[in-house]
PDB file of C-alpha atoms and ligand atoms in Angstrom:
ATOM      1  CA  MET W   1      -0.024   0.001   0.003  1.00 59.00           C
ATOM      2  CA  ASN W   2       1.003   3.558  -0.375  1.00 54.00           C
ATOM      3  CA  ALA W   3       3.395   4.328   2.374  1.00 52.00           C
ATOM      4  CA  GLU W   4       2.579   8.063   2.424  1.00 57.00           C
ATOM      5  CA  GLN W   5      -1.003   7.466   3.595  1.00 59.00           C
ATOM      6  CA  PRO W   6      -0.954   4.767   6.110  1.00 67.00           C
ATOM      7  CA  LYS W   7      -4.519   3.673   6.922  1.00 77.00           C
ATOM      8  CA  SER W   8      -5.885   1.234   9.387  1.00 80.00           C
ATOM      9  CA  ARG W   9      -7.122  -1.938   7.724  1.00 79.00           C
ATOM     10  CA  ALA W  10     -10.675  -1.295   8.596  1.00 79.00           C
ATOM     11  CA  ALA W  11     -10.594   2.152   6.963  1.00 91.00           C
ATOM     12  CA  LEU W  12      -9.606   0.794   3.568  1.00 96.00           C
ATOM     13  CA  THR W  13     -12.079   0.971   0.744  1.00 98.00           C
ATOM     14  CA  VAL W  14     -12.526  -1.551  -2.080  1.00 98.00           C
ATOM     15  CA  ASP W  15     -14.284  -1.203  -5.375  1.00 98.00           C
ATOM     16  CA  VAL W  16     -15.120  -4.384  -7.144  1.00 98.00           C
ATOM     17  CA  VAL W  17     -15.680  -3.668 -10.823  1.00 98.00           C
ATOM     18  CA  ILE W  18     -17.753  -5.912 -13.066  1.00 98.00           C
ATOM     19  CA  PRO W  19     -17.369  -5.303 -16.793  1.00 98.00           C
ATOM     20  CA  VAL W  20     -20.399  -6.245 -18.746  1.00 98.00           C
ATOM     21  CA  LEU W  21     -21.356  -6.646 -22.435  1.00 98.00           C
ATOM     22  CA  ASN W  22     -24.873  -7.769 -23.112  1.00 97.00           C
ATOM     23  CA  GLU W  23     -25.305  -9.399 -19.711  1.00 98.00           C
ATOM     24  CA  ALA W  24     -28.883  -8.279 -18.878  1.00 98.00           C
ATOM     25  CA  HIS W  25     -29.914 -11.927 -18.284  1.00 97.00           C
ATOM     26  CA  VAL W  26     -27.395 -12.491 -15.430  1.00 98.00           C
ATOM     27  CA  LEU W  27     -26.333  -9.106 -14.098  1.00 98.00           C
ATOM     28  CA  ALA W  28     -28.953  -8.762 -11.268  1.00 98.00           C
ATOM     29  CA  LYS W  29     -28.409 -12.371 -10.010  1.00 98.00           C
ATOM     30  CA  SER W  30     -24.542 -12.016 -10.141  1.00 98.00           C
ATOM     31  CA  VAL W  31     -24.596  -8.619  -8.407  1.00 98.00           C
ATOM     32  CA  ALA W  32     -26.812 -10.156  -5.648  1.00 98.00           C
ATOM     33  CA  THR W  33     -24.386 -12.978  -5.215  1.00 98.00           C
ATOM     34  CA  VAL W  34     -21.375 -10.702  -5.013  1.00 98.00           C
ATOM     35  CA  ARG W  35     -23.105  -8.301  -2.554  1.00 98.00           C
ATOM     36  CA  LYS W  36     -24.138 -11.089  -0.320  1.00 98.00           C
ATOM     37  CA  PHE W  37     -20.633 -12.590  -0.336  1.00 98.00           C
ATOM     38  CA  LEU W  38     -18.939  -9.276   0.371  1.00 98.00           C
ATOM     39  CA  ALA W  39     -21.385  -8.413   3.113  1.00 98.00           C
ATOM     40  CA  GLU W  40     -20.551 -11.617   4.863  1.00 98.00           C
ATOM     41  CA  ASN W  41     -16.871 -11.986   4.089  1.00 98.00           C
ATOM     42  CA  LEU W  42     -15.213  -8.566   3.546  1.00 97.00           C
ATOM     43  CA  PRO W  43     -15.203  -6.512   6.654  1.00 95.00           C
ATOM     44  CA  LEU W  44     -14.265  -3.314   4.766  1.00 95.00           C
ATOM     45  CA  LYS W  45     -16.110  -0.510   3.087  1.00 97.00           C
ATOM     46  CA  TRP W  46     -16.786  -1.962  -0.488  1.00 98.00           C
ATOM     47  CA  ARG W  47     -18.810  -1.116  -3.500  1.00 98.00           C
ATOM     48  CA  VAL W  48     -19.683  -3.074  -6.563  1.00 98.00           C
ATOM     49  CA  VAL W  49     -19.244  -1.012  -9.771  1.00 98.00           C
ATOM     50  CA  ILE W  50     -20.746  -2.268 -13.026  1.00 98.00           C
ATOM     51  CA  VAL W  51     -19.158  -0.978 -16.199  1.00 98.00           C
ATOM     52  CA  ASP W  52     -20.945  -1.245 -19.631  1.00 98.00           C
ATOM     53  CA  ASN W  53     -20.074  -0.147 -23.092  1.00 97.00           C
ATOM     54  CA  GLY W  54     -21.721  -1.342 -26.147  1.00 92.00           C
ATOM     55  CA  SER W  55     -24.521  -3.512 -24.712  1.00 97.00           C
ATOM     56  CA  VAL W  56     -27.784  -3.516 -26.697  1.00 97.00           C
ATOM     57  CA  ASP W  57     -29.762  -5.845 -24.602  1.00 97.00           C
ATOM     58  CA  GLY W  58     -30.886  -3.419 -21.836  1.00 97.00           C
ATOM     59  CA  THR W  59     -27.901  -4.163 -19.560  1.00 98.00           C
ATOM     60  CA  ASP W  60     -27.670  -0.437 -18.801  1.00 98.00           C
ATOM     61  CA  LYS W  61     -31.253  -0.322 -17.617  1.00 98.00           C
ATOM     62  CA  VAL W  62     -30.707  -3.319 -15.234  1.00 98.00           C
ATOM     63  CA  ALA W  63     -27.635  -1.714 -13.929  1.00 98.00           C
ATOM     64  CA  GLN W  64     -29.403   1.589 -13.366  1.00 98.00           C
ATOM     65  CA  GLU W  65     -32.142  -0.171 -11.469  1.00 98.00           C
ATOM     66  CA  LEU W  66     -29.510  -1.879  -9.225  1.00 98.00           C
ATOM     67  CA  THR W  67     -27.965   1.475  -8.443  1.00 98.00           C
ATOM     68  CA  GLN W  68     -31.293   2.840  -7.362  1.00 98.00           C
ATOM     69  CA  GLN W  69     -31.954  -0.200  -5.322  1.00 98.00           C
ATOM     70  CA  PHE W  70     -28.590  -0.515  -3.535  1.00 98.00           C
ATOM     71  CA  GLY W  71     -26.466   2.341  -2.136  1.00 98.00           C
ATOM     72  CA  ASP W  72     -23.370   0.214  -2.481  1.00 98.00           C
ATOM     73  CA  VAL W  73     -23.752  -0.388  -6.358  1.00 98.00           C
ATOM     74  CA  GLY W  74     -22.282   2.076  -8.853  1.00 98.00           C
ATOM     75  CA  PHE W  75     -22.660   2.216 -12.617  1.00 98.00           C
ATOM     76  CA  VAL W  76     -20.329   3.543 -15.251  1.00 98.00           C
ATOM     77  CA  HIS W  77     -21.303   3.777 -18.863  1.00 98.00           C
ATOM     78  CA  LEU W  78     -19.041   4.572 -21.861  1.00 97.00           C
ATOM     79  CA  ASP W  79     -20.106   5.223 -25.462  1.00 95.00           C
ATOM     80  CA  GLN W  80     -16.822   3.868 -26.864  1.00 95.00           C
ATOM     81  CA  ARG W  81     -16.418   0.060 -27.242  1.00 95.00           C
ATOM     82  CA  GLY W  82     -13.794  -2.204 -25.584  1.00 96.00           C
ATOM     83  CA  ARG W  83     -13.503  -4.220 -22.433  1.00 97.00           C
ATOM     84  CA  GLY W  84     -10.007  -2.672 -21.625  1.00 97.00           C
ATOM     85  CA  ARG W  85     -11.339   0.741 -22.028  1.00 98.00           C
ATOM     86  CA  ALA W  86     -14.276   0.060 -19.755  1.00 98.00           C
ATOM     87  CA  LEU W  87     -12.043  -1.434 -17.113  1.00 98.00           C
ATOM     88  CA  ARG W  88      -9.530   1.364 -17.199  1.00 97.00           C
ATOM     89  CA  MET W  89     -12.233   4.057 -17.024  1.00 97.00           C
ATOM     90  CA  ALA W  90     -13.832   2.427 -14.080  1.00 98.00           C
ATOM     91  CA  TRP W  91     -10.610   1.955 -12.220  1.00 98.00           C
ATOM     92  CA  MET W  92      -9.426   5.521 -12.945  1.00 97.00           C
ATOM     93  CA  GLN W  93     -12.727   7.004 -11.762  1.00 97.00           C
ATOM     94  CA  SER W  94     -12.593   5.067  -8.552  1.00 98.00           C
ATOM     95  CA  THR W  95     -11.368   6.725  -5.371  1.00 97.00           C
ATOM     96  CA  ALA W  96     -11.009   3.388  -3.500  1.00 98.00           C
ATOM     97  CA  ASP W  97      -7.721   2.273  -1.900  1.00 98.00           C
ATOM     98  CA  ILE W  98      -8.028  -1.091  -3.635  1.00 98.00           C
ATOM     99  CA  VAL W  99      -9.785  -1.701  -6.979  1.00 98.00           C
ATOM    100  CA  GLY W 100     -10.408  -5.104  -8.620  1.00 98.00           C
ATOM    101  CA  TYR W 101     -12.472  -6.608 -11.254  1.00 98.00           C
ATOM    102  CA  MET W 102     -14.163  -9.919 -11.833  1.00 98.00           C
ATOM    103  CA  ASP W 103     -16.242 -11.404 -14.771  1.00 98.00           C
ATOM    104  CA  VAL W 104     -19.968 -11.304 -14.448  1.00 98.00           C
ATOM    105  CA  ASP W 105     -20.092 -15.097 -14.821  1.00 97.00           C
ATOM    106  CA  LEU W 106     -18.256 -15.457 -11.468  1.00 97.00           C
ATOM    107  CA  SER W 107     -16.158 -18.173 -12.948  1.00 97.00           C
ATOM    108  CA  THR W 108     -13.557 -17.423 -10.352  1.00 98.00           C
ATOM    109  CA  GLU W 109     -14.594 -18.447  -6.858  1.00 98.00           C
ATOM    110  CA  LEU W 110     -15.605 -15.553  -4.723  1.00 98.00           C
ATOM    111  CA  ALA W 111     -13.398 -16.750  -1.922  1.00 98.00           C
ATOM    112  CA  ALA W 112     -10.551 -15.266  -3.818  1.00 98.00           C
ATOM    113  CA  VAL W 113     -11.629 -11.764  -3.063  1.00 98.00           C
ATOM    114  CA  PRO W 114     -10.675 -11.551   0.614  1.00 98.00           C
ATOM    115  CA  ARG W 115      -7.458 -13.349  -0.190  1.00 98.00           C
ATOM    116  CA  ALA W 116      -6.623 -10.869  -2.870  1.00 98.00           C
ATOM    117  CA  VAL W 117      -7.535  -7.786  -0.557  1.00 98.00           C
ATOM    118  CA  GLU W 118      -5.440  -9.348   2.189  1.00 97.00           C
ATOM    119  CA  ALA W 119      -2.427  -9.729  -0.096  1.00 98.00           C
ATOM    120  CA  LEU W 120      -2.581  -5.988  -0.978  1.00 98.00           C
ATOM    121  CA  ALA W 121      -3.597  -4.769   2.446  1.00 97.00           C
ATOM    122  CA  GLU W 122      -1.390  -6.870   4.741  1.00 96.00           C
ATOM    123  CA  GLU W 123       1.326  -8.618   2.710  1.00 97.00           C
ATOM    124  CA  GLY W 124       2.815  -5.832   0.751  1.00 97.00           C
ATOM    125  CA  TYR W 125       1.797  -6.850  -2.697  1.00 98.00           C
ATOM    126  CA  ASP W 126       0.605  -4.291  -5.308  1.00 98.00           C
ATOM    127  CA  ILE W 127      -1.375  -6.551  -7.557  1.00 98.00           C
ATOM    128  CA  ALA W 128      -3.192  -9.801  -6.722  1.00 98.00           C
ATOM    129  CA  ILE W 129      -4.443 -11.993  -9.691  1.00 98.00           C
ATOM    130  CA  GLY W 130      -6.343 -15.195  -9.985  1.00 98.00           C
ATOM    131  CA  SER W 131      -4.429 -18.072 -11.471  1.00 98.00           C
ATOM    132  CA  ARG W 132      -5.746 -21.165 -13.141  1.00 98.00           C
ATOM    133  CA  LEU W 133      -2.344 -22.482 -13.949  1.00 97.00           C
ATOM    134  CA  MET W 134      -0.826 -23.210 -10.384  1.00 97.00           C
ATOM    135  CA  ARG W 135      -0.588 -26.722  -8.939  1.00 97.00           C
ATOM    136  CA  GLU W 136      -3.222 -25.772  -6.371  1.00 97.00           C
ATOM    137  CA  SER W 137      -5.611 -24.239  -8.897  1.00 98.00           C
ATOM    138  CA  GLN W 138      -8.701 -26.197  -9.654  1.00 97.00           C
ATOM    139  CA  THR W 139      -9.893 -25.505 -13.094  1.00 96.00           C
ATOM    140  CA  LYS W 140     -12.845 -26.713 -15.087  1.00 94.00           C
ATOM    141  CA  ARG W 141     -12.632 -25.707 -18.676  1.00 95.00           C
ATOM    142  CA  SER W 142     -12.709 -26.880 -22.221  1.00 94.00           C
ATOM    143  CA  PHE W 143      -9.572 -28.513 -23.760  1.00 95.00           C
ATOM    144  CA  LYS W 144      -9.415 -25.777 -26.333  1.00 94.00           C
ATOM    145  CA  ARG W 145      -9.393 -22.818 -23.792  1.00 94.00           C
ATOM    146  CA  GLU W 146      -6.963 -24.724 -21.433  1.00 95.00           C
ATOM    147  CA  PHE W 147      -4.472 -25.298 -24.393  1.00 95.00           C
ATOM    148  CA  ILE W 148      -4.698 -21.696 -25.623  1.00 95.00           C
ATOM    149  CA  SER W 149      -4.287 -20.381 -22.222  1.00 96.00           C
ATOM    150  CA  ARG W 150      -1.228 -22.475 -21.377  1.00 97.00           C
ATOM    151  CA  THR W 151       0.437 -21.766 -24.719  1.00 97.00           C
ATOM    152  CA  TYR W 152      -0.159 -18.115 -24.406  1.00 97.00           C
ATOM    153  CA  ASN W 153       1.190 -17.910 -20.835  1.00 98.00           C
ATOM    154  CA  VAL W 154       4.342 -19.850 -21.774  1.00 98.00           C
ATOM    155  CA  PHE W 155       4.754 -17.492 -24.847  1.00 98.00           C
ATOM    156  CA  VAL W 156       4.512 -14.380 -22.595  1.00 98.00           C
ATOM    157  CA  LYS W 157       7.155 -15.782 -20.181  1.00 98.00           C
ATOM    158  CA  LEU W 158       9.474 -16.776 -22.999  1.00 98.00           C
ATOM    159  CA  VAL W 159       9.239 -13.492 -24.910  1.00 98.00           C
ATOM    160  CA  LEU W 160       8.938 -11.023 -21.979  1.00 97.00           C
ATOM    161  CA  GLY W 161      10.731 -13.004 -19.125  1.00 97.00           C
ATOM    162  CA  THR W 162       7.902 -12.404 -16.785  1.00 97.00           C
ATOM    163  CA  LYS W 163       7.163 -14.461 -13.504  1.00 97.00           C
ATOM    164  CA  PHE W 164       3.444 -13.974 -12.974  1.00 98.00           C
ATOM    165  CA  SER W 165       1.436 -17.072 -13.616  1.00 97.00           C
ATOM    166  CA  ASP W 166      -1.790 -16.456 -15.480  1.00 98.00           C
ATOM    167  CA  ALA W 167      -2.107 -13.144 -17.457  1.00 98.00           C
ATOM    168  CA  GLN W 168      -5.781 -13.700 -18.549  1.00 97.00           C
ATOM    169  CA  CYS W 169      -7.786 -14.800 -15.540  1.00 98.00           C
ATOM    170  CA  GLY W 170     -10.865 -12.538 -15.177  1.00 97.00           C
ATOM    171  CA  PHE W 171      -9.972 -11.756 -11.663  1.00 98.00           C
ATOM    172  CA  LYS W 172      -7.514  -8.956 -10.626  1.00 98.00           C
ATOM    173  CA  PHE W 173      -7.082  -6.509  -7.710  1.00 98.00           C
ATOM    174  CA  VAL W 174      -4.601  -3.609  -7.530  1.00 98.00           C
ATOM    175  CA  THR W 175      -3.681  -0.740  -5.337  1.00 98.00           C
ATOM    176  CA  ARG W 176      -4.491   2.931  -6.075  1.00 97.00           C
ATOM    177  CA  GLU W 177      -0.719   3.392  -6.769  1.00 97.00           C
ATOM    178  CA  VAL W 178      -0.933   0.889  -9.611  1.00 98.00           C
ATOM    179  CA  VAL W 179      -4.025   2.481 -11.089  1.00 98.00           C
ATOM    180  CA  GLN W 180      -2.321   5.899 -11.007  1.00 97.00           C
ATOM    181  CA  HIS W 181       1.123   4.916 -12.068  1.00 96.00           C
ATOM    182  CA  ILE W 182       0.860   1.869 -14.353  1.00 97.00           C
ATOM    183  CA  LEU W 183      -2.517   2.005 -15.941  1.00 97.00           C
ATOM    184  CA  PRO W 184      -1.884   5.307 -17.880  1.00 96.00           C
ATOM    185  CA  GLN W 185       1.100   3.677 -19.420  1.00 96.00           C
ATOM    186  CA  ALA W 186      -0.982   0.910 -20.888  1.00 97.00           C
ATOM    187  CA  GLN W 187      -2.552   1.367 -24.225  1.00 95.00           C
ATOM    188  CA  ASP W 188      -4.643  -1.551 -24.986  1.00 97.00           C
ATOM    189  CA  GLN W 189      -8.518  -1.064 -24.969  1.00 96.00           C
ATOM    190  CA  ALA W 190      -9.566  -4.594 -25.253  1.00 97.00           C
ATOM    191  CA  TRP W 191      -8.378  -8.040 -23.955  1.00 97.00           C
ATOM    192  CA  PHE W 192      -4.687  -7.431 -23.910  1.00 98.00           C
ATOM    193  CA  LEU W 193      -4.897  -4.747 -21.193  1.00 98.00           C
ATOM    194  CA  ASP W 194      -4.511  -7.315 -18.425  1.00 98.00           C
ATOM    195  CA  THR W 195      -1.160  -8.641 -19.812  1.00 98.00           C
ATOM    196  CA  GLU W 196       0.070  -5.218 -20.606  1.00 98.00           C
ATOM    197  CA  MET W 197      -0.700  -3.992 -17.032  1.00 98.00           C
ATOM    198  CA  LEU W 198       1.044  -6.980 -15.377  1.00 98.00           C
ATOM    199  CA  VAL W 199       4.072  -6.808 -17.628  1.00 98.00           C
ATOM    200  CA  LEU W 200       4.644  -2.997 -17.033  1.00 97.00           C
ATOM    201  CA  ALA W 201       4.068  -3.340 -13.325  1.00 98.00           C
ATOM    202  CA  GLU W 202       6.430  -6.255 -12.873  1.00 97.00           C
ATOM    203  CA  ARG W 203       9.112  -4.572 -14.806  1.00 96.00           C
ATOM    204  CA  GLN W 204       8.849  -1.488 -12.605  1.00 96.00           C
ATOM    205  CA  GLY W 205       9.238  -3.427  -9.356  1.00 96.00           C
ATOM    206  CA  TYR W 206       5.644  -3.796  -8.409  1.00 98.00           C
ATOM    207  CA  ARG W 207       4.978  -7.067  -6.670  1.00 98.00           C
ATOM    208  CA  ILE W 208       2.347  -9.475  -8.043  1.00 98.00           C
ATOM    209  CA  LYS W 209       0.659 -12.202  -5.846  1.00 98.00           C
ATOM    210  CA  ASP W 210      -0.599 -15.258  -7.900  1.00 98.00           C
ATOM    211  CA  LEU W 211      -3.576 -16.659  -6.110  1.00 98.00           C
ATOM    212  CA  PRO W 212      -4.425 -20.256  -7.128  1.00 98.00           C
ATOM    213  CA  VAL W 213      -8.221 -20.231  -7.741  1.00 98.00           C
ATOM    214  CA  LYS W 214     -11.138 -22.467  -8.504  1.00 97.00           C
ATOM    215  CA  TRP W 215     -12.263 -21.633 -11.866  1.00 97.00           C
ATOM    216  CA  ASP W 216     -15.541 -22.906 -13.378  1.00 96.00           C
ATOM    217  CA  GLU W 217     -15.728 -21.968 -17.010  1.00 94.00           C
ATOM    218  CA  ASP W 218     -18.935 -20.463 -18.412  1.00 93.00           C
ATOM    219  CA  ASP W 219     -19.535 -21.281 -22.074  1.00 90.00           C
ATOM    220  CA  ASP W 220     -21.395 -17.996 -22.627  1.00 93.00           C
ATOM    221  CA  SER W 221     -18.421 -16.095 -23.943  1.00 94.00           C
ATOM    222  CA  ARG W 222     -17.880 -12.575 -25.570  1.00 93.00           C
ATOM    223  CA  VAL W 223     -14.376 -13.608 -26.684  1.00 93.00           C
ATOM    224  CA  LYS W 224     -13.557 -14.014 -30.436  1.00 93.00           C
ATOM    225  CA  ILE W 225     -10.787 -16.513 -29.865  1.00 91.00           C
ATOM    226  CA  ILE W 226      -8.791 -16.221 -33.128  1.00 91.00           C
ATOM    227  CA  SER W 227      -8.781 -12.490 -33.377  1.00 94.00           C
ATOM    228  CA  THR W 228      -8.094 -12.040 -29.693  1.00 95.00           C
ATOM    229  CA  ALA W 229      -5.234 -14.438 -29.845  1.00 95.00           C
ATOM    230  CA  TRP W 230      -3.736 -12.544 -32.677  1.00 95.00           C
ATOM    231  CA  GLU W 231      -4.127  -9.186 -30.908  1.00 96.00           C
ATOM    232  CA  ASP W 232      -2.463 -10.763 -27.882  1.00 97.00           C
ATOM    233  CA  ILE W 233       0.629 -11.952 -29.854  1.00 97.00           C
ATOM    234  CA  LYS W 234       0.946  -8.486 -31.626  1.00 97.00           C
ATOM    235  CA  GLY W 235       0.596  -6.945 -28.031  1.00 98.00           C
ATOM    236  CA  VAL W 236       3.413  -9.177 -26.557  1.00 98.00           C
ATOM    237  CA  LEU W 237       5.710  -8.324 -29.532  1.00 97.00           C
ATOM    238  CA  ARG W 238       4.926  -4.536 -29.068  1.00 97.00           C
ATOM    239  CA  LEU W 239       5.749  -4.873 -25.443  1.00 97.00           C
ATOM    240  CA  ARG W 240       9.084  -6.626 -26.240  1.00 97.00           C
ATOM    241  CA  ARG W 241      10.107  -3.762 -28.380  1.00 96.00           C
ATOM    242  CA  LEU W 242       9.003  -1.282 -25.593  1.00 95.00           C
ATOM    243  CA  LEU W 243      10.944  -3.138 -22.889  1.00 94.00           C
ATOM    244  CA  TRP W 244      14.086  -3.289 -24.877  1.00 93.00           C
ATOM    245  CA  SER W 245      14.041   0.409 -25.689  1.00 92.00           C
ATOM    246  CA  SER W 246      16.419   2.693 -23.799  1.00 89.00           C
ATOM    247  CA  GLU W 247      13.509   5.145 -23.171  1.00 85.00           C
ATOM    248  CA  PHE W 248      11.706   2.465 -21.091  1.00 88.00           C
ATOM    249  CA  ALA W 249      14.884   1.405 -19.125  1.00 84.00           C
ATOM    250  CA  LYS W 250      15.389   5.097 -18.241  1.00 81.00           C
ATOM    251  CA  ALA W 251      11.781   5.809 -17.282  1.00 79.00           C
ATOM    252  CA  ALA W 252      11.671   2.618 -15.176  1.00 79.00           C
ATOM    253  CA  GLU W 253      14.892   3.637 -13.460  1.00 76.00           C
ATOM    254  CA  MET W 254      13.515   7.035 -12.592  1.00 71.00           C
ATOM    255  CA  HIS W 255       9.953   6.287 -11.769  1.00 69.00           C
ATOM    256  CA  GLY W 256       9.887   2.538 -10.880  1.00 78.00           C
ATOM    257  CA  LYS W 257       8.583   1.384  -7.605  1.00 75.00           C
ATOM    258  CA  ARG W 258      11.871   0.382  -6.334  1.00 60.00           C
ATOM    259  CA  ALA W 259      13.722   3.314  -7.858  1.00 57.00           C
TER     260      ALA W 259
HETATM  261  N1  LIG M   1     -17.721  -3.367 -20.429  1.00 91.16           N
HETATM  262  C1  LIG M   1     -17.403  -4.386 -21.281  1.00 91.16           C
HETATM  263  N2  LIG M   1     -17.435  -5.600 -20.744  1.00 91.16           N
HETATM  264  C2  LIG M   1     -17.096  -6.704 -21.512  1.00 91.16           C
HETATM  265  C3  LIG M   1     -16.791  -6.434 -22.820  1.00 91.16           C
HETATM  266  N3  LIG M   1     -16.555  -7.709 -23.506  1.00 91.16           N
HETATM  267  C4  LIG M   1     -16.682  -8.589 -22.438  1.00 91.16           C
HETATM  268  N4  LIG M   1     -16.997  -8.008 -21.334  1.00 91.16           N
HETATM  269  C5  LIG M   1     -17.274  -8.644 -19.931  1.00 91.16           C
HETATM  270  O1  LIG M   1     -16.155  -9.308 -19.609  1.00 91.16           O
HETATM  271  C6  LIG M   1     -16.318 -10.441 -18.920  1.00 91.16           C
HETATM  272  C7  LIG M   1     -15.563 -11.655 -19.467  1.00 91.16           C
HETATM  273  O2  LIG M   1     -16.217 -11.951 -20.675  1.00 91.16           O
HETATM  274  P1  LIG M   1     -16.388 -13.454 -21.127  1.00 91.16           P
HETATM  275  O3  LIG M   1     -17.075 -13.420 -22.390  1.00 91.16           O
HETATM  276  O4  LIG M   1     -17.021 -14.260 -19.931  1.00 91.16           O
HETATM  277  O5  LIG M   1     -14.851 -14.010 -21.351  1.00 91.16           O
HETATM  278  P2  LIG M   1     -14.383 -15.461 -21.116  1.00 91.16           P
HETATM  279  O6  LIG M   1     -14.771 -15.908 -19.790  1.00 91.16           O
HETATM  280  O7  LIG M   1     -12.844 -15.294 -21.293  1.00 91.16           O
HETATM  281  O8  LIG M   1     -15.016 -16.213 -22.272  1.00 91.16           O
HETATM  282  C8  LIG M   1     -17.768 -10.566 -18.770  1.00 91.16           C
HETATM  283  O9  LIG M   1     -18.192 -10.005 -17.604  1.00 91.16           O
HETATM  284  C9  LIG M   1     -18.265  -9.818 -20.002  1.00 91.16           C
HETATM  285  O10 LIG M   1     -19.601  -9.353 -19.907  1.00 91.16           O
HETATM  286  C10 LIG M   1     -16.811  -5.122 -23.426  1.00 91.16           C
HETATM  287  O11 LIG M   1     -16.543  -4.854 -24.527  1.00 91.16           O
HETATM  288  N5  LIG M   1     -17.073  -4.177 -22.494  1.00 91.16           N
HETATM  289 MG1  LIG M   2     -16.436 -16.016 -18.927  1.00 91.16          MG
END
């Protein structure tokens, strides 16, 4: 956590963002499940923030109703498309000490939320991410998604020399400092944002906690696998060029966390 503003643990605030695209059919149920879980298991001040861009199925109406019903639910709407763009906007608008996101299908077990918050609030980590690729992880998903995920994460490690375990799990929590310092450096507006943020953060000395999670795949997916995989490969190569540049080395030396 930010050493300049020591806060007692109980005074910390947490915003849990849920990005949604055409999820009117599950949104109210998922938000109810998350709110109940947080009320029972996260003894801090928290909010659930829905962020939508591009839905055409009335998701925004459901979200608005939820904000009227519950004081601890927020809603951010953007006109421009893209999941990364939505996430970035919701995180940048937040004033919470810790911000996170999880997919609306709740594929990642909710028990990971207090563990992520604990890692940031108590254990000195800057980022906590769900991982489906650790020995202790319990993952139920199709062979195709498992294969693509494992191959992609090996590729990221080989090309960028990173240590974090699973770039793409839809479950991540970060401190305000990461939002303010790392997020503005990331350019992607879609699915690559997660990898980009993790790589930039790790390279600048931020500590990432890998949390083995239970993951139960939901087949209802918004991902176009082939085009997203291609964008990911291009993104990794773009990052490699950036990391090898002398400008990045200089900037990281000047502004990095452990500078
Ligand atoms: N705001 C926003 N959310 C999105 C967008 N695309 C996907 N999502 C949400 O991102 C989350 C993960 O999407 P999903 O299709 O389940 O990905 P998968 O689990 O990898 O197949 C879900 O909550 C989606 O509704 C988008 O363009 N904008
Ligand atoms: Mg999903």
